[in-house]
XYZ file of C-alpha atoms in Angstrom:
411
model
C -23.053 -0.726 -25.847
C -25.530 -2.708 -24.578
C -26.118 -6.444 -25.973
C -29.221 -8.147 -25.921
C -29.347 -12.037 -25.652
C -31.431 -12.494 -29.063
C -31.514 -16.110 -27.814
C -33.659 -15.286 -24.814
C -36.393 -14.137 -27.314
C -36.368 -10.733 -24.760
C -38.296 -12.789 -22.034
C -35.132 -12.908 -19.626
C -34.665 -9.039 -20.819
C -37.893 -8.419 -19.995
C -37.534 -10.299 -16.548
C -34.477 -8.152 -15.685
C -35.912 -4.825 -16.723
C -39.393 -5.759 -14.118
C -37.014 -6.877 -11.652
C -34.962 -3.770 -11.562
C -37.750 -1.293 -11.663
C -39.560 -3.415 -8.756
C -36.185 -2.633 -6.945
C -36.463 1.142 -7.243
C -39.712 1.346 -6.341
C -39.148 -0.534 -3.037
C -36.125 1.539 -2.520
C -38.520 4.714 -2.384
C -41.007 2.660 -0.381
C -40.341 4.379 2.983
C -40.282 7.786 2.043
C -42.341 10.294 2.412
C -43.381 13.276 -0.302
C -41.098 15.689 1.573
C -38.222 13.069 1.948
C -38.074 12.528 -1.875
C -38.230 15.964 -2.929
C -35.257 17.264 -0.563
C -31.750 17.938 -2.692
C -29.064 18.037 0.210
C -26.465 19.718 -2.388
C -26.148 20.584 -5.921
C -24.398 17.261 -7.053
C -27.049 15.280 -5.578
C -30.551 14.599 -6.320
C -33.817 14.114 -4.677
C -35.074 10.889 -4.452
C -38.322 11.843 -6.891
C -35.953 12.956 -9.527
C -34.167 9.500 -9.555
C -37.509 7.901 -9.855
C -38.306 10.135 -12.844
C -35.282 10.159 -14.365
C -34.440 6.656 -14.702
C -38.144 6.563 -16.206
C -37.774 9.462 -18.448
C -34.543 7.379 -19.939
C -36.641 4.381 -21.373
C -39.602 6.770 -22.406
C -37.337 8.843 -24.613
C -34.750 6.685 -26.075
C -36.788 3.677 -26.445
C -40.665 4.684 -26.307
C -40.689 7.780 -28.409
C -38.154 6.423 -30.647
C -39.277 3.360 -31.398
C -43.138 2.586 -30.681
C -45.327 4.645 -33.138
C -48.080 6.112 -31.418
C -46.669 5.996 -28.128
C -48.370 8.805 -25.882
C -46.227 10.368 -23.355
C -47.344 10.625 -20.115
C -46.496 14.317 -19.465
C -44.729 16.822 -22.230
C -43.449 18.427 -19.543
C -41.635 15.852 -17.821
C -38.905 15.845 -21.046
C -37.478 19.154 -19.601
C -37.797 18.275 -15.854
C -35.977 15.018 -15.776
C -33.498 14.959 -18.412
C -29.981 14.753 -16.755
C -27.169 15.848 -19.145
C -28.159 14.715 -22.641
C -27.789 17.841 -25.011
C -29.327 16.069 -27.869
C -32.448 15.204 -25.752
C -33.034 18.712 -25.369
C -33.321 21.595 -22.821
C -33.552 20.484 -19.132
C -34.267 21.826 -15.645
C -31.039 22.961 -13.637
C -29.151 20.453 -12.111
C -28.534 22.475 -8.429
C -32.803 23.257 -8.222
C -34.368 19.951 -8.312
C -34.978 20.147 -5.012
C -37.384 23.269 -5.946
C -39.499 20.577 -8.256
C -42.196 20.078 -5.445
C -44.817 19.110 -8.148
C -45.547 16.646 -9.728
C -45.718 14.850 -6.056
C -44.290 11.349 -5.404
C -47.214 9.904 -6.376
C -47.582 11.633 -9.848
C -44.194 10.345 -10.662
C -45.399 6.760 -9.146
C -47.941 6.833 -11.946
C -45.661 8.024 -14.650
C -43.385 5.122 -13.705
C -46.387 2.834 -14.047
C -47.537 3.993 -17.386
C -43.884 3.469 -18.840
C -43.508 0.252 -17.499
C -46.985 -0.696 -19.001
C -46.003 0.631 -22.113
C -42.689 -1.254 -22.049
C -44.398 -4.420 -21.401
C -46.711 -4.428 -24.023
C -43.790 -2.828 -26.835
C -40.840 -5.386 -26.036
C -42.185 -8.460 -27.973
C -41.767 -6.462 -31.292
C -39.083 -4.130 -30.395
C -36.061 -4.668 -32.892
C -32.674 -5.677 -31.446
C -31.553 -1.901 -31.476
C -33.956 -1.042 -29.111
C -33.057 -4.114 -27.027
C -29.702 -2.992 -26.607
C -31.399 0.283 -25.095
C -33.311 -1.829 -22.499
C -30.167 -3.271 -21.459
C -28.158 -0.087 -21.161
C -31.692 1.306 -19.717
C -31.392 -1.277 -16.853
C -27.780 -0.842 -16.352
C -28.377 2.990 -15.804
C -31.145 2.461 -13.267
C -29.138 0.137 -11.272
C -27.026 3.187 -11.194
C -29.403 5.474 -10.018
C -30.308 2.654 -7.333
C -27.104 3.464 -5.703
C -27.006 7.243 -5.898
C -30.770 7.134 -4.552
C -29.232 5.337 -1.346
C -26.322 7.709 -1.096
C -28.454 10.686 -1.892
C -30.985 9.563 0.615
C -28.103 9.393 3.202
C -26.875 12.791 2.343
C -30.503 14.092 2.738
C -31.016 12.876 6.323
C -27.779 13.805 7.546
C -28.857 17.121 7.324
C -31.963 16.460 9.452
C -31.088 17.673 13.028
C -33.072 14.708 14.509
C -31.494 12.101 12.441
C -33.834 10.002 11.017
C -33.011 6.477 9.706
C -33.819 5.178 6.467
C -34.154 1.794 7.675
C -32.628 -1.069 10.248
C -29.144 -1.897 10.459
C -27.763 -4.686 12.409
C -25.492 -3.766 15.233
C -21.722 -3.731 14.768
C -20.326 -7.856 15.818
C -17.076 -8.214 17.290
C -15.107 -8.768 13.991
C -11.622 -9.047 13.917
C -9.989 -8.756 10.331
C -7.210 -10.431 8.784
C -3.650 -7.894 8.948
C -2.887 -6.065 6.125
C -0.477 -7.940 3.990
C 0.559 -7.463 0.217
C 0.350 -9.719 -2.542
C 2.297 -9.454 -5.860
C 0.679 -8.117 -8.840
C 1.320 -9.303 -12.474
C 3.965 -7.291 -14.102
C 4.581 -6.854 -17.770
C 2.174 -7.037 -20.532
C -1.569 -7.329 -19.254
C -5.062 -7.192 -21.245
C -7.590 -5.015 -19.682
C -10.982 -3.769 -20.484
C -14.345 -5.475 -21.602
C -14.504 -8.142 -24.235
C -17.049 -10.033 -25.646
C -20.529 -9.868 -26.105
C -21.440 -9.696 -22.223
C -22.985 -5.962 -21.462
C -20.526 -3.487 -20.946
C -20.521 0.397 -20.771
C -18.987 2.207 -23.997
C -16.009 3.115 -21.930
C -15.151 0.057 -20.865
C -13.942 -0.719 -24.665
C -11.657 -1.894 -26.249
C -9.885 -4.589 -24.857
C -6.218 -3.451 -24.779
C -2.745 -3.976 -23.825
C -1.300 -2.359 -21.000
C 2.445 -2.595 -19.178
C 2.651 -3.205 -15.441
C 5.664 -2.601 -13.687
C 6.529 -4.781 -10.539
C 4.134 -4.070 -7.605
C 2.017 -5.428 -4.489
C -1.914 -5.096 -3.657
C -2.933 -5.060 -0.350
C -5.375 -8.180 0.966
C -7.980 -5.715 1.994
C -9.484 -2.494 2.229
C -8.286 -0.033 4.839
C -10.328 -0.099 7.998
C -12.081 2.478 10.159
C -9.881 1.423 13.064
C -6.694 2.609 10.641
C -8.134 5.396 9.414
C -8.835 6.457 13.348
C -4.812 5.951 13.567
C -4.409 8.446 10.750
C -6.453 11.008 12.277
C -4.561 10.646 15.836
C -1.281 10.995 14.263
C -2.366 14.211 12.703
C -3.103 12.775 9.137
C -5.570 16.155 8.797
C -2.880 18.456 10.200
C -0.069 17.380 8.070
C 0.510 19.225 4.781
C 3.204 17.056 3.365
C 0.786 14.323 3.573
C -1.434 15.901 0.799
C -1.439 17.030 -2.941
C -1.755 20.673 -3.222
C -5.162 21.095 -4.085
C -6.209 18.268 -1.222
C -4.534 20.399 1.317
C -6.123 23.444 -0.019
C -9.651 21.547 0.286
C -9.030 20.259 3.968
C -8.233 23.697 4.885
C -10.854 25.773 2.997
C -13.357 23.073 4.287
C -12.189 22.350 7.926
C -11.913 18.732 7.040
C -10.855 16.411 10.208
C -12.396 13.190 9.754
C -14.550 11.074 6.534
C -17.929 12.763 5.600
C -20.620 11.410 8.475
C -18.066 10.787 11.155
C -18.602 12.632 14.758
C -15.963 13.359 17.438
C -17.817 10.998 19.823
C -17.010 7.983 18.036
C -20.582 7.494 16.027
C -20.856 8.477 12.374
C -24.125 8.801 10.664
C -25.801 5.882 8.607
C -28.775 4.769 6.572
C -29.716 3.407 10.111
C -29.208 6.775 11.913
C -26.486 7.630 14.241
C -24.360 4.533 15.296
C -21.086 3.531 16.751
C -18.178 3.806 14.376
C -17.439 -0.286 13.311
C -13.561 0.002 13.831
C -13.114 -3.518 11.629
C -15.324 -2.643 8.923
C -13.541 -0.538 5.352
C -13.588 3.368 5.621
C -15.987 4.690 3.383
C -17.024 8.328 2.509
C -13.330 9.588 1.403
C -12.616 11.393 -1.267
C -9.699 10.661 -3.424
C -7.476 13.475 -1.765
C -7.767 11.467 1.392
C -7.408 8.293 0.039
C -4.040 9.542 -1.707
C -2.576 11.254 1.381
C -3.719 8.117 3.904
C -1.321 5.947 1.468
C 1.807 8.292 1.583
C 0.842 8.337 5.298
C 0.956 4.652 5.400
C 4.129 4.776 2.602
C 2.179 2.685 0.057
C 0.354 4.431 -3.020
C -2.656 4.164 -4.694
C -3.234 1.449 -7.414
C -3.487 2.095 -11.049
C -6.868 0.931 -12.734
C -4.742 -1.433 -14.732
C -3.313 -2.832 -11.509
C -6.185 -3.460 -9.853
C -8.125 -4.852 -12.760
C -5.392 -6.990 -13.562
C -5.632 -7.951 -9.425
C -9.442 -8.678 -9.809
C -9.952 -10.489 -13.109
C -10.229 -13.823 -11.178
C -12.447 -12.835 -8.321
C -16.044 -13.192 -8.474
C -17.759 -9.830 -8.809
C -21.095 -11.900 -7.395
C -19.666 -11.938 -3.893
C -19.332 -9.646 -1.429
C -21.808 -7.173 0.642
C -23.575 -5.573 -2.382
C -27.066 -4.759 -2.596
C -29.735 -7.310 -2.912
C -33.021 -6.199 -1.483
C -34.319 -2.661 -0.413
C -33.293 -1.374 2.647
C -30.273 0.290 4.724
C -26.717 -0.661 3.663
C -23.374 -0.055 5.662
C -19.481 -1.880 4.817
C -19.103 -4.565 6.614
C -15.689 -6.411 8.120
C -14.369 -9.069 6.015
C -15.350 -8.219 2.634
C -13.236 -9.002 -0.836
C -12.247 -7.097 -4.276
C -16.326 -6.585 -4.890
C -18.712 -4.894 -2.237
C -18.632 -2.437 0.768
C -16.937 0.405 -0.665
C -15.655 1.748 -4.240
C -11.735 1.624 -4.227
C -9.866 4.963 -5.612
C -7.251 4.109 -8.150
C -4.360 6.831 -8.993
C -5.850 6.731 -12.498
C -7.587 9.650 -14.592
C -10.934 8.439 -16.126
C -9.458 8.404 -19.613
C -10.207 6.883 -23.031
C -9.007 3.581 -23.793
C -7.046 3.571 -27.153
C -9.346 3.334 -29.789
C -12.408 4.067 -27.806
C -15.752 5.237 -29.708
C -18.474 6.625 -28.107
C -22.103 4.988 -28.892
C -23.825 6.840 -31.541
C -26.518 9.120 -30.396
C -27.612 10.978 -27.921
C -26.670 7.910 -25.574
C -23.275 8.351 -27.042
C -22.927 11.539 -24.192
C -22.999 8.570 -21.187
C -19.438 8.719 -20.756
C -17.083 10.174 -22.863
C -18.183 13.965 -22.341
C -17.310 13.396 -18.855
C -13.312 12.250 -19.372
C -11.810 15.234 -17.838
C -11.235 15.982 -14.218
C -12.021 12.517 -12.739
C -10.875 9.736 -11.301
C -11.480 6.090 -11.346
C -13.106 3.750 -8.478
C -12.578 -0.039 -9.148
C -14.914 -2.844 -7.597
C -18.563 -2.330 -6.064
C -20.103 -0.719 -2.671
C -22.543 -2.002 -0.324
C -25.300 0.002 -2.316
C -24.287 -1.367 -5.344
C -26.860 -3.733 -6.908
C -25.143 -7.435 -7.006
C -24.629 -8.572 -10.552
C -24.221 -4.516 -11.858
C -20.317 -4.409 -11.642
C -17.309 -6.421 -12.901
C -13.799 -6.338 -12.614
C -13.752 -3.860 -15.902
C -16.127 -1.697 -14.523
C -15.257 1.971 -14.757
C -16.604 3.755 -11.856
C -15.476 7.595 -11.761
C -15.892 10.675 -9.717
C -14.129 14.124 -9.138
C -11.329 14.083 -6.323
C -13.491 16.203 -4.077
C -16.387 13.726 -4.060
C -16.665 11.601 -1.043
C -20.792 10.906 -0.520
C -20.757 7.826 -2.031
C -19.599 4.897 -0.235
C -15.767 4.832 -1.268
C -12.663 3.414 0.547
C -9.319 3.080 -0.338
C -6.895 -0.375 -0.746
C -3.432 0.106 -0.720
C -0.659 -0.593 -3.341
C 3.068 -0.138 -3.263
C 6.125 -0.569 -5.928
C 7.614 -3.983 -5.508
C-alpha cells in the first residue's frame, strides 16, 4: 500500500500528482476524438477510457470517500469507467469500451479538470490514509500511461494508412556488446520490498529465497538475434515450444514478433520503420521468449534470480518515458528500460502476503492466477515508476506490450 511522506506536508505529493496528470494530458494531445475512442481488441482499452478511468480512481477512492460535499462530475461515469473493482459497483463490459462514443474526448478532459481542481483544494486537509491513496493513484496512473501508449500502438497498427503517433529518430548504426553471462548470487537471498517507500502490496513482504547456481545474460536479446531464430525455423519447430505455445503459434499462424512485416520493417509509434537489428526485441509473449531461450541453449531467469541480479542497478537509468511522445526500444540499455523482461515465475503471493483493505485490495491479489512475472521497465514506463522489486504481470499469450527477454542458464 502507498505510504505518503508526512514530513513533506503533502506539497511534494501534490507536485507529483500534478506532474503525473499533466503527462497523461500531454500523451493524449495528438489524438482526435476518433483516435481516442477505438478499442483494437478486448484486452486493450481506448485512450479516452484511460483518461477517464484514472480520473475515476481519484474521484471514487478519495473525493467521494474523503471529501464531504464533493459533487461528482457525472454520476453515470461510475459505471462507465470502473475497471474491475467489484466493491466499487457494477461496470461497463471491458470488451465493449470502444462502444462508448459519448462522453466525447473534450467532455472527458473536462472531467479530468473537475477532479484535478477538487483534489487540489482537498489535499491540505486530507488525512494520512487519503494521502496514501493519492500515492497509489499516482502509481496507478503511471501504469495507465504505459498502457495508453501500447494501446494506441495497437490501435494505429489496425489502420490501413498506418498513421504515426509521433516522431522517432532514425535508427543509428549501433553495435552491441557480445552476449555473455555473469554469475548470479547463489544460496539464500532476500527479495521483495521493504521500508516505507511506495510499493504495491504484491511486492511485500520481503522474504528469503534460495537460489541455485546460475548466470544471467549481460543484455537483452536483440532483433538481429531474433531474426536468426526465425531464419533457423524457430516458429516451425514444435520441439522448441511449450504445448500451449505451439497450439497458439499454429492457431494464430505466428511467424514473427507482433508488428513485424516480411519486408524487414515493423510498425511503431513512429509509423512503419526499418527494424533496428541492434535494438532489444519487443512485442513477444512468454511462449516466444521461452522457445527462443530453449533454441539458444538457455532458459528464462526466475523472478528471484532477476531481482537479486538487479538489486544494485539504478532503476532511474535506461530508455524510459520522460516526456509525451513516441517511444521505441533502443540499443545499449541496461536492466531497466526498452522492454520488460519475461521470467519463468508465475505471479503468486509472497509468503505472508496480505492484500490491502477495502476495494483497493482488489488491485493485485485477485489476478494471481495464470499470469507470469516481467521485471525491469520499458521505453513506455514513466521514469521513476519501476524498481527491482516491481512485479509486472501478464498472461503468457500477451505481446502487445513492450516485452522482451534476457537469457539465463544454470551454472
